Backbone as a chain_set.jsonl record, in Angstrom:
{"seq": "XXXXXXXXXXXXXXXXXXXXXXXXXXXXXXXXXXXXXXXXXXXXXXXXXXXXXXXXXXXXXXXXXXXXXXXXXXXXXXXXXXXXXXXXXXXXXXXXXXXXXXXXXXXXXXXXXXXXXXXXXXXXXXXXXXXXXXXXXXXXXXXXXXXXXXXXXXXXXXXXXXXXXXXXXX", "coords": {"N": [[72.272, 37.799, -66.446], [74.889, 36.328, -66.069], [77.795, 34.833, -67.498], [79.759, 33.15, -66.324], [77.801, 31.786, -64.429], [76.549, 30.041, -65.93], [76.634, 26.409, -67.244], [77.381, 23.939, -69.544], [75.013, 21.758, -70.426], [74.264, 20.349, -72.635], [73.453, 20.387, -76.604], [72.007, 21.136, -79.361], [71.305, 19.346, -81.671], [69.967, 18.509, -84.449], [67.136, 17.3, -85.82], [62.954, 16.041, -85.352], [61.185, 15.083, -86.18], [58.563, 17.071, -87.701], [56.646, 18.64, -86.115], [58.539, 20.119, -84.662], [60.144, 19.122, -82.194], [63.616, 18.736, -81.336], [67.159, 17.433, -81.346], [69.087, 16.264, -79.299], [71.986, 15.799, -78.203], [73.6, 14.947, -75.236], [75.275, 16.878, -71.822], [74.796, 15.331, -69.688], [75.256, 13.455, -66.765], [73.137, 10.618, -66.011], [72.374, 10.32, -69.52], [70.187, 11.131, -69.894], [69.56, 12.838, -67.777], [69.408, 15.27, -68.552], [66.462, 15.976, -69.077], [65.546, 16.445, -66.726], [65.451, 19.014, -66.041], [63.434, 21.801, -66.402], [63.862, 24.142, -68.156], [65.99, 25.819, -70.271], [68.682, 27.208, -72.007], [70.368, 29.566, -74.221], [72.993, 30.398, -76.065], [72.002, 33.678, -78.073], [72.292, 35.23, -81.157], [73.925, 37.014, -79.444], [73.013, 37.544, -76.966], [71.016, 36.35, -74.355], [68.88, 33.542, -74.218], [65.939, 32.655, -73.194], [64.213, 28.519, -72.83], [61.591, 27.425, -72.447], [61.116, 23.79, -71.507], [58.538, 22.168, -73.301], [57.946, 19.752, -73.913], [60.218, 16.293, -72.813], [61.809, 13.498, -74.286], [62.477, 10.008, -75.087], [63.148, 9.327, -78.586], [63.585, 5.768, -79.316], [67.274, 5.655, -79.473], [67.646, 8.442, -79.348], [68.184, 11.204, -78.407], [65.388, 13.449, -77.413], [63.944, 16.837, -77.467], [60.689, 19.275, -77.176], [60.679, 22.47, -77.199], [58.31, 25.332, -75.456], [56.939, 27.173, -77.977], [57.315, 27.068, -80.035], [56.008, 25.577, -83.602], [56.965, 24.47, -85.156], [59.322, 22.531, -87.372], [60.24, 24.747, -88.855], [60.198, 27.053, -87.284], [62.04, 25.878, -84.542], [64.514, 25.571, -86.653], [66.488, 27.696, -87.031], [68.286, 27.303, -84.275], [69.987, 25.274, -84.459], [72.851, 23.352, -83.36], [73.305, 24.753, -81.404], [74.827, 25.392, -78.336], [73.615, 24.03, -75.167], [72.327, 25.07, -71.824], [72.501, 25.486, -68.827], [71.002, 27.768, -65.673], [73.848, 27.778, -62.816], [73.279, 27.825, -60.262], [70.871, 25.944, -60.825], [71.919, 23.362, -60.357], [72.297, 20.237, -58.0], [72.701, 20.454, -54.934], [75.522, 19.761, -53.738], [77.483, 16.859, -51.649], [80.727, 17.186, -49.265], [83.096, 17.637, -50.912], [83.405, 17.062, -52.973], [82.116, 17.475, -56.531], [81.255, 19.383, -59.857], [82.275, 18.24, -63.147], [82.206, 20.785, -64.698], [83.457, 22.573, -62.416], [86.432, 21.458, -62.677], [87.588, 22.841, -65.324], [90.072, 23.893, -67.074], [90.598, 24.536, -64.646], [94.435, 24.563, -63.232], [96.798, 21.602, -63.354], [99.417, 20.206, -61.124], [102.388, 18.451, -60.661], [103.579, 17.27, -57.566], [106.299, 17.368, -57.706], [106.116, 20.513, -58.883], [106.093, 20.953, -61.589], [104.288, 21.661, -63.723], [101.384, 21.048, -65.707], [99.618, 22.082, -67.513], [95.853, 23.712, -68.459], [93.034, 21.862, -67.384], [90.988, 20.772, -70.048], [89.292, 19.624, -71.112], [87.654, 16.036, -69.808], [87.274, 12.809, -70.447], [85.17, 9.738, -70.763], [86.285, 6.407, -69.947], [86.033, 3.374, -69.519], [87.117, 1.195, -67.563], [87.845, 4.002, -65.756], [87.555, 7.431, -65.682], [89.463, 9.381, -67.834], [91.281, 12.866, -67.564], [91.872, 15.684, -69.381], [94.514, 17.263, -70.525], [95.883, 20.622, -71.094], [98.84, 22.622, -72.19], [100.289, 24.868, -74.107], [101.37, 23.647, -77.433], [101.28, 20.641, -75.785], [99.423, 18.125, -75.2], [98.373, 16.148, -72.778], [96.997, 13.16, -70.746], [95.92, 11.927, -68.026], [94.558, 9.755, -66.075], [91.537, 10.334, -64.031], [91.893, 8.699, -61.096], [91.588, 9.496, -57.884], [93.354, 10.159, -55.275], [95.16, 8.329, -56.012], [96.114, 8.834, -58.673], [95.628, 11.55, -58.562], [96.184, 13.455, -56.643], [95.058, 15.829, -55.393], [92.465, 17.956, -54.984], [91.951, 21.29, -55.089], [89.809, 23.786, -55.52], [89.465, 25.973, -54.447], [91.972, 27.833, -54.988], [92.199, 26.965, -56.966], [93.792, 24.268, -58.552], [94.677, 21.337, -59.657], [96.694, 18.533, -57.917], [98.141, 16.564, -59.043], [100.135, 12.57, -59.215], [102.13, 12.416, -61.106], [104.826, 11.687, -63.511], [106.848, 13.239, -64.828], [107.599, 12.702, -67.393], [106.383, 11.176, -67.86], [104.996, 12.384, -69.833]], "CA": [[72.508, 36.693, -66.039], [76.193, 36.256, -66.108], [78.689, 33.65, -68.729], [80.041, 32.456, -65.386], [76.807, 31.278, -64.233], [76.419, 29.443, -66.922], [77.447, 25.315, -67.365], [77.389, 23.777, -70.956], [74.098, 20.97, -70.575], [73.791, 19.632, -74.155], [73.735, 20.588, -77.971], [70.62, 20.517, -80.603], [72.008, 18.185, -82.378], [69.217, 17.203, -85.081], [65.234, 18.02, -85.885], [62.89, 14.988, -85.104], [59.648, 15.525, -86.89], [58.171, 18.254, -88.021], [56.428, 19.416, -84.865], [59.9, 21.426, -83.21], [61.111, 18.232, -82.217], [65.746, 18.476, -81.794], [67.401, 16.287, -81.173], [69.643, 17.039, -78.324], [73.489, 15.55, -77.673], [73.377, 15.432, -73.651], [76.582, 16.689, -71.604], [75.085, 15.352, -68.656], [75.36, 11.856, -66.385], [73.479, 9.858, -67.015], [73.106, 11.209, -70.555], [68.797, 12.155, -69.764], [69.449, 13.83, -67.014], [68.666, 16.596, -68.952], [65.443, 16.441, -68.911], [65.723, 17.178, -65.333], [65.339, 20.647, -66.539], [62.041, 22.609, -66.937], [64.183, 25.243, -69.036], [67.636, 25.66, -70.54], [69.22, 28.907, -72.102], [71.245, 29.618, -75.033], [73.356, 32.259, -76.314], [72.06, 33.287, -79.337], [71.487, 36.446, -81.219], [74.336, 37.997, -78.835], [71.969, 37.184, -76.8], [70.734, 34.724, -73.48], [66.622, 33.62, -74.232], [65.877, 30.727, -72.064], [63.687, 28.185, -74.089], [60.976, 26.881, -71.724], [61.297, 22.633, -72.111], [57.498, 21.901, -73.043], [58.101, 17.731, -73.043], [61.682, 16.114, -73.326], [61.094, 11.899, -73.99], [63.749, 9.252, -76.404], [63.027, 8.178, -79.479], [64.423, 5.531, -79.992], [67.908, 5.9, -78.552], [67.832, 9.963, -79.697], [66.897, 11.92, -76.889], [64.501, 14.436, -77.919], [62.956, 17.671, -76.288], [60.213, 20.419, -77.834], [61.147, 23.926, -76.199], [57.288, 25.661, -76.093], [56.245, 28.388, -78.421], [58.163, 26.344, -81.224], [55.178, 25.089, -83.718], [57.231, 23.554, -85.994], [60.674, 22.392, -88.057], [60.841, 25.988, -89.727], [60.41, 27.407, -86.567], [63.237, 25.873, -83.972], [66.375, 25.545, -87.289], [67.811, 28.852, -86.487], [68.97, 26.883, -82.947], [70.101, 24.382, -85.121], [74.394, 23.471, -83.727], [73.511, 25.918, -80.451], [75.181, 24.83, -76.456], [72.273, 24.522, -74.31], [73.166, 25.891, -70.38], [71.716, 25.568, -67.244], [72.198, 28.279, -63.993], [75.419, 26.942, -61.731], [71.38, 27.122, -59.129], [70.019, 25.031, -60.993], [73.062, 22.261, -60.083], [72.053, 19.67, -57.016], [74.083, 20.575, -54.136], [77.718, 18.644, -53.632], [78.188, 16.541, -50.496], [81.583, 17.843, -49.242], [84.818, 16.941, -51.288], [82.902, 16.235, -54.587], [83.093, 18.446, -57.387], [81.321, 18.917, -61.033], [83.566, 18.561, -64.044], [82.527, 21.752, -64.535], [84.265, 23.021, -61.659], [87.821, 22.134, -63.303], [88.081, 22.602, -66.835], [90.427, 25.343, -67.197], [92.472, 23.769, -63.537], [96.352, 24.267, -63.72], [97.639, 20.773, -63.299], [100.416, 20.172, -61.211], [102.507, 17.546, -59.923], [104.453, 16.801, -56.732], [108.139, 18.745, -57.831], [106.067, 21.606, -59.098], [105.734, 20.437, -62.826], [102.436, 22.218, -64.221], [101.411, 20.163, -67.319], [98.515, 23.057, -68.051], [95.17, 23.337, -67.643], [92.069, 20.832, -67.87], [90.799, 21.083, -71.227], [87.713, 18.176, -70.761], [87.095, 14.56, -69.602], [86.964, 11.042, -71.2], [84.711, 8.619, -69.828], [86.374, 4.96, -70.402], [85.268, 2.001, -68.88], [87.895, 2.14, -66.736], [87.817, 5.277, -65.226], [87.855, 9.317, -65.896], [90.206, 10.647, -68.172], [91.613, 13.944, -67.36], [92.818, 16.388, -71.112], [95.335, 18.581, -69.657], [96.401, 21.323, -72.443], [99.534, 23.916, -72.388], [100.67, 25.275, -75.282], [100.466, 22.33, -78.043], [100.801, 19.633, -75.136], [98.23, 17.409, -74.157], [98.547, 15.049, -71.221], [96.319, 12.436, -70.462], [95.556, 11.669, -66.953], [93.26, 9.221, -64.777], [90.961, 10.502, -62.538], [91.851, 8.674, -59.781], [91.496, 10.272, -56.368], [94.506, 9.13, -54.242], [96.08, 7.562, -56.904], [97.059, 9.798, -59.539], [94.775, 12.851, -58.383], [96.576, 13.391, -55.224], [93.726, 16.715, -53.913], [91.621, 19.102, -55.847], [91.521, 23.005, -54.322], [88.663, 24.66, -56.363], [89.667, 28.324, -54.46], [93.095, 27.772, -55.143], [91.905, 26.26, -58.591], [95.302, 23.819, -58.827], [94.514, 19.731, -59.216], [97.921, 17.529, -57.152], [98.836, 14.852, -59.214], [101.357, 11.84, -58.528], [102.194, 12.119, -62.442], [105.487, 12.076, -63.828], [107.359, 14.404, -66.529], [108.334, 11.846, -68.171], [104.983, 10.347, -68.895], [103.82, 13.619, -71.316]], "C": [[74.386, 36.64, -66.754], [76.925, 35.41, -66.774], [78.949, 32.812, -67.43], [79.715, 31.653, -65.283], [76.079, 29.793, -64.589], [77.381, 27.683, -66.854], [76.519, 24.543, -68.742], [76.255, 21.882, -70.58], [74.134, 19.878, -71.898], [74.168, 20.81, -75.358], [73.169, 20.446, -78.854], [71.789, 20.018, -81.627], [71.028, 17.864, -83.605], [67.789, 18.11, -85.104], [64.962, 16.152, -85.757], [61.305, 15.172, -84.824], [59.178, 16.158, -87.554], [57.32, 19.321, -87.24], [56.954, 20.443, -84.019], [60.146, 20.694, -82.886], [62.516, 18.74, -81.611], [65.883, 17.44, -80.67], [69.434, 16.99, -80.086], [71.104, 15.823, -77.991], [73.029, 16.114, -75.986], [75.394, 15.623, -73.302], [76.187, 15.509, -70.444], [74.897, 13.792, -68.598], [74.174, 11.619, -65.46], [72.476, 11.082, -68.304], [70.814, 11.672, -70.245], [67.818, 12.625, -68.324], [68.819, 15.381, -67.193], [68.277, 16.614, -69.22], [64.744, 15.783, -67.896], [64.72, 18.204, -65.413], [64.647, 21.485, -67.238], [62.36, 23.6, -68.118], [65.569, 25.634, -69.488], [67.989, 27.083, -71.385], [69.889, 28.683, -73.521], [71.686, 30.502, -75.162], [72.815, 32.412, -77.836], [71.444, 35.149, -79.884], [72.983, 38.204, -80.441], [73.592, 38.319, -77.656], [71.773, 36.044, -75.685], [69.419, 34.392, -73.73], [67.35, 31.7, -73.789], [64.694, 30.397, -73.111], [62.959, 27.105, -72.65], [61.073, 25.145, -72.234], [59.422, 22.237, -71.66], [57.266, 20.095, -73.131], [59.747, 17.669, -74.145], [61.032, 13.904, -73.679], [62.605, 12.138, -75.142], [62.087, 9.03, -77.21], [63.866, 7.715, -80.4], [65.757, 5.155, -78.94], [67.979, 7.467, -78.013], [67.696, 10.362, -78.442], [66.495, 13.358, -77.161], [63.076, 15.623, -77.279], [62.392, 19.49, -77.278], [60.161, 21.408, -76.664], [59.198, 24.797, -76.409], [57.899, 27.368, -77.038], [57.119, 27.699, -79.95], [56.725, 25.356, -82.519], [55.737, 23.838, -84.805], [58.698, 23.437, -86.046], [61.794, 23.923, -88.291], [61.042, 26.837, -88.158], [62.008, 27.368, -85.745], [64.722, 25.44, -84.846], [66.855, 26.586, -86.735], [69.409, 27.894, -85.365], [69.572, 26.182, -83.302], [72.198, 24.411, -84.708], [74.17, 24.84, -82.118], [73.571, 24.219, -79.565], [73.925, 24.994, -75.935], [72.958, 24.467, -72.829], [72.032, 25.326, -69.372], [71.771, 26.462, -66.349], [72.668, 27.547, -63.117], [73.561, 26.787, -60.599], [70.617, 26.355, -59.873], [70.357, 23.492, -60.401], [72.239, 21.481, -58.12], [73.202, 19.797, -56.991], [75.355, 19.393, -53.785], [77.584, 17.85, -52.002], [80.208, 17.224, -50.413], [82.942, 16.816, -49.894], [84.015, 16.426, -52.833], [82.882, 17.357, -55.341], [82.163, 18.344, -59.028], [82.517, 19.179, -61.69], [83.806, 19.922, -64.587], [83.494, 23.008, -64.016], [85.566, 23.656, -62.117], [88.018, 22.195, -64.336], [88.529, 24.223, -66.51], [91.21, 25.41, -65.148], [93.583, 24.152, -63.606], [96.006, 22.711, -62.781], [98.23, 20.322, -62.553], [100.877, 19.091, -60.41], [103.449, 18.025, -58.39], [105.581, 18.034, -57.084], [107.31, 19.809, -58.342], [106.371, 21.96, -60.517], [104.333, 21.112, -63.305], [103.008, 21.762, -66.066], [100.423, 21.017, -68.578], [97.122, 22.932, -67.639], [94.243, 22.427, -68.174], [91.078, 21.455, -69.015], [89.114, 20.427, -71.004], [88.008, 17.154, -70.651], [86.608, 14.389, -70.691], [86.417, 10.327, -70.222], [85.308, 6.831, -70.293], [85.878, 4.257, -69.396], [85.711, 1.372, -67.734], [87.642, 3.415, -65.379], [88.258, 6.745, -66.511], [89.277, 9.528, -66.396], [90.07, 12.823, -68.402], [92.64, 14.815, -68.724], [93.278, 17.054, -70.651], [96.134, 19.182, -70.971], [97.533, 22.193, -71.545], [100.135, 23.412, -73.37], [99.734, 24.432, -76.906], [100.63, 21.254, -77.436], [99.879, 19.48, -74.864], [98.919, 16.543, -73.667], [97.325, 14.73, -70.848], [96.703, 11.726, -69.098], [94.998, 11.16, -66.013], [93.101, 9.727, -63.922], [90.681, 9.358, -61.749], [91.889, 9.517, -58.638], [91.902, 9.523, -55.193], [95.013, 7.685, -54.685], [96.657, 8.265, -57.904], [96.37, 11.208, -59.403], [95.202, 12.327, -57.018], [95.479, 14.441, -54.415], [93.357, 17.624, -55.343], [91.62, 20.362, -54.687], [91.061, 23.677, -55.248], [88.911, 26.481, -56.278], [90.614, 28.205, -54.35], [93.713, 27.794, -56.935], [93.624, 25.714, -58.944], [94.32, 21.962, -58.408], [96.24, 19.356, -59.155], [97.877, 16.081, -57.714], [99.807, 14.438, -58.612], [101.795, 12.048, -60.02], [103.372, 12.615, -62.925], [106.171, 12.948, -64.431], [106.815, 13.867, -67.403], [106.957, 11.509, -68.721], [104.528, 11.316, -69.537], [103.556, 12.559, -72.482]], "O": [[74.749, 36.967, -67.884], [76.216, 34.475, -66.401], [78.363, 31.731, -67.395], [80.304, 30.619, -65.597], [75.451, 28.927, -63.978], [78.559, 27.657, -66.499], [75.297, 24.591, -68.878], [76.946, 20.866, -70.521], [74.0, 18.657, -71.811], [74.886, 21.797, -75.2], [73.597, 19.528, -79.552], [72.849, 20.441, -82.088], [71.235, 16.7, -83.949], [67.505, 19.192, -84.589], [65.792, 15.252, -85.888], [60.575, 15.32, -83.844], [59.421, 15.662, -88.655], [57.245, 20.514, -87.534], [56.472, 21.217, -83.192], [61.344, 20.957, -82.991], [62.099, 19.817, -81.185], [65.257, 16.927, -79.742], [70.371, 17.759, -80.301], [70.72, 14.858, -77.33], [72.44, 17.129, -75.614], [76.355, 15.099, -73.865], [77.093, 14.72, -70.176], [74.599, 13.02, -69.509], [74.074, 12.187, -64.373], [72.059, 12.217, -68.071], [70.462, 12.792, -70.615], [66.653, 12.735, -67.944], [68.185, 16.192, -66.517], [68.508, 17.226, -70.262], [63.821, 14.969, -67.933], [63.559, 18.252, -65.006], [64.938, 21.92, -68.353], [61.499, 23.918, -68.939], [66.31, 25.718, -68.509], [67.247, 28.035, -71.143], [69.918, 27.522, -73.929], [71.252, 31.542, -74.669], [73.053, 31.57, -78.701], [70.654, 35.93, -79.354], [73.054, 39.415, -80.652], [73.564, 39.512, -77.352], [72.234, 34.924, -75.906], [68.672, 35.268, -73.296], [68.111, 30.736, -73.872], [64.206, 31.187, -73.919], [63.609, 26.27, -72.021], [61.112, 25.057, -73.461], [58.957, 22.074, -70.532], [56.497, 19.425, -72.442], [60.215, 18.216, -75.143], [60.018, 13.352, -73.252], [63.276, 13.044, -75.637], [60.911, 8.803, -76.924], [64.485, 8.157, -81.369], [65.577, 4.559, -77.878], [68.227, 7.823, -76.861], [67.088, 9.784, -77.542], [67.289, 14.297, -77.11], [61.927, 15.429, -76.883], [63.085, 20.387, -77.758], [59.735, 21.221, -75.524], [58.812, 24.822, -77.577], [58.774, 28.207, -76.826], [57.333, 28.508, -80.852], [56.537, 24.225, -82.072], [55.223, 22.772, -85.142], [59.41, 23.96, -85.189], [62.981, 24.206, -88.134], [62.183, 27.249, -87.95], [62.916, 28.176, -85.94], [65.758, 25.095, -84.276], [67.72, 26.427, -85.874], [70.632, 27.826, -85.496], [70.322, 25.958, -82.352], [72.934, 25.135, -85.377], [75.01, 25.73, -81.987], [73.119, 23.079, -79.67], [73.207, 25.961, -76.193], [74.028, 23.878, -72.672], [70.903, 24.849, -69.486], [72.831, 26.255, -65.758], [71.993, 26.659, -62.596], [72.949, 25.741, -60.38], [69.508, 26.1, -59.405], [69.523, 22.65, -60.071], [71.781, 22.236, -57.262], [74.175, 19.642, -57.729], [75.581, 18.185, -53.725], [77.625, 18.697, -51.11], [80.798, 17.619, -51.419], [83.482, 15.776, -49.517], [84.27, 15.431, -53.511], [83.566, 18.304, -54.956], [82.296, 17.239, -59.553], [83.465, 19.876, -61.329], [84.909, 20.37, -64.901], [84.038, 23.928, -64.628], [85.987, 24.812, -62.173], [88.919, 21.408, -64.627], [87.946, 25.206, -66.053], [92.058, 26.166, -64.674], [93.814, 23.907, -64.79], [95.23, 22.635, -61.827], [97.932, 19.155, -62.807], [100.134, 18.647, -59.535], [103.915, 19.161, -58.303], [105.604, 19.225, -56.772], [108.171, 20.686, -58.276], [106.843, 23.067, -60.775], [103.3, 20.593, -62.882], [103.9, 21.89, -66.903], [100.367, 20.862, -69.798], [96.883, 22.23, -66.657], [94.422, 22.073, -69.339], [90.482, 22.517, -68.843], [88.057, 21.012, -70.767], [88.883, 16.886, -71.474], [85.97, 15.025, -71.53], [86.878, 10.195, -69.088], [84.561, 6.154, -70.999], [85.291, 4.757, -68.437], [84.896, 0.984, -66.897], [87.253, 3.276, -64.219], [88.885, 6.894, -67.559], [90.191, 9.802, -65.619], [89.323, 13.618, -68.971], [93.83, 14.588, -68.942], [92.532, 17.848, -70.078], [96.833, 18.501, -71.722], [97.277, 22.466, -70.373], [100.471, 22.262, -73.651], [98.582, 24.446, -77.339], [100.24, 20.335, -78.157], [99.195, 20.338, -74.305], [100.018, 16.183, -74.089], [96.496, 15.605, -70.596], [97.704, 11.01, -69.049], [94.806, 11.841, -65.006], [93.903, 9.862, -62.998], [89.529, 8.944, -61.616], [92.552, 10.525, -58.879], [91.334, 8.724, -54.449], [95.189, 6.584, -54.164], [97.887, 8.251, -57.935], [96.658, 12.017, -60.284], [94.854, 11.31, -56.418], [95.054, 14.219, -53.281], [93.967, 17.792, -56.398], [91.27, 20.188, -53.52], [91.879, 24.276, -55.947], [88.791, 27.475, -56.994], [90.801, 28.475, -53.164], [94.646, 28.179, -57.64], [94.492, 26.44, -59.429], [93.676, 21.581, -57.43], [97.007, 19.731, -60.042], [97.691, 14.975, -57.207], [100.456, 15.078, -57.784], [101.744, 10.824, -60.141], [103.432, 13.844, -62.957], [105.369, 13.882, -64.407], [105.863, 14.222, -68.098], [106.594, 11.6, -69.893], [103.379, 11.115, -69.931], [102.925, 12.89, -73.486]]}, "num_chains": 1, "name": "protein.A"}
């Protein structure tokens, strides 16, 4: 199993009760889509481990998951803070022109004049639109991810996003 086949979908960020449930911060949209996976992966002790989901539910506003084989809190405690992954083939197929954010991370962002702003490091969700965080050295540029406006083209094959954004807007 190759690291490039893995996509982060969440993180174990707490415990719930004494029976081995963990609280999960979800990177999926909607956030409870993490419940759709019957198994997740963690990288622990320099190896990939498969965690089979026994039960997934809400506990108030928190998302909680119990993995098979973890009968109490003590057993699951060493997993605190670990990221949760899926394999790429667990994702749904997308329509033409659609892509997952994970596919855009690390892509070079440049404008029509050829100025390179850097690489996509992450995304922010705002009420109006998503925002791409682009980093180059110590500089950070925030560019709204609005296709047809700020975003002119996404070329996954050549790993370039073409933007209508001025160098002066830094």
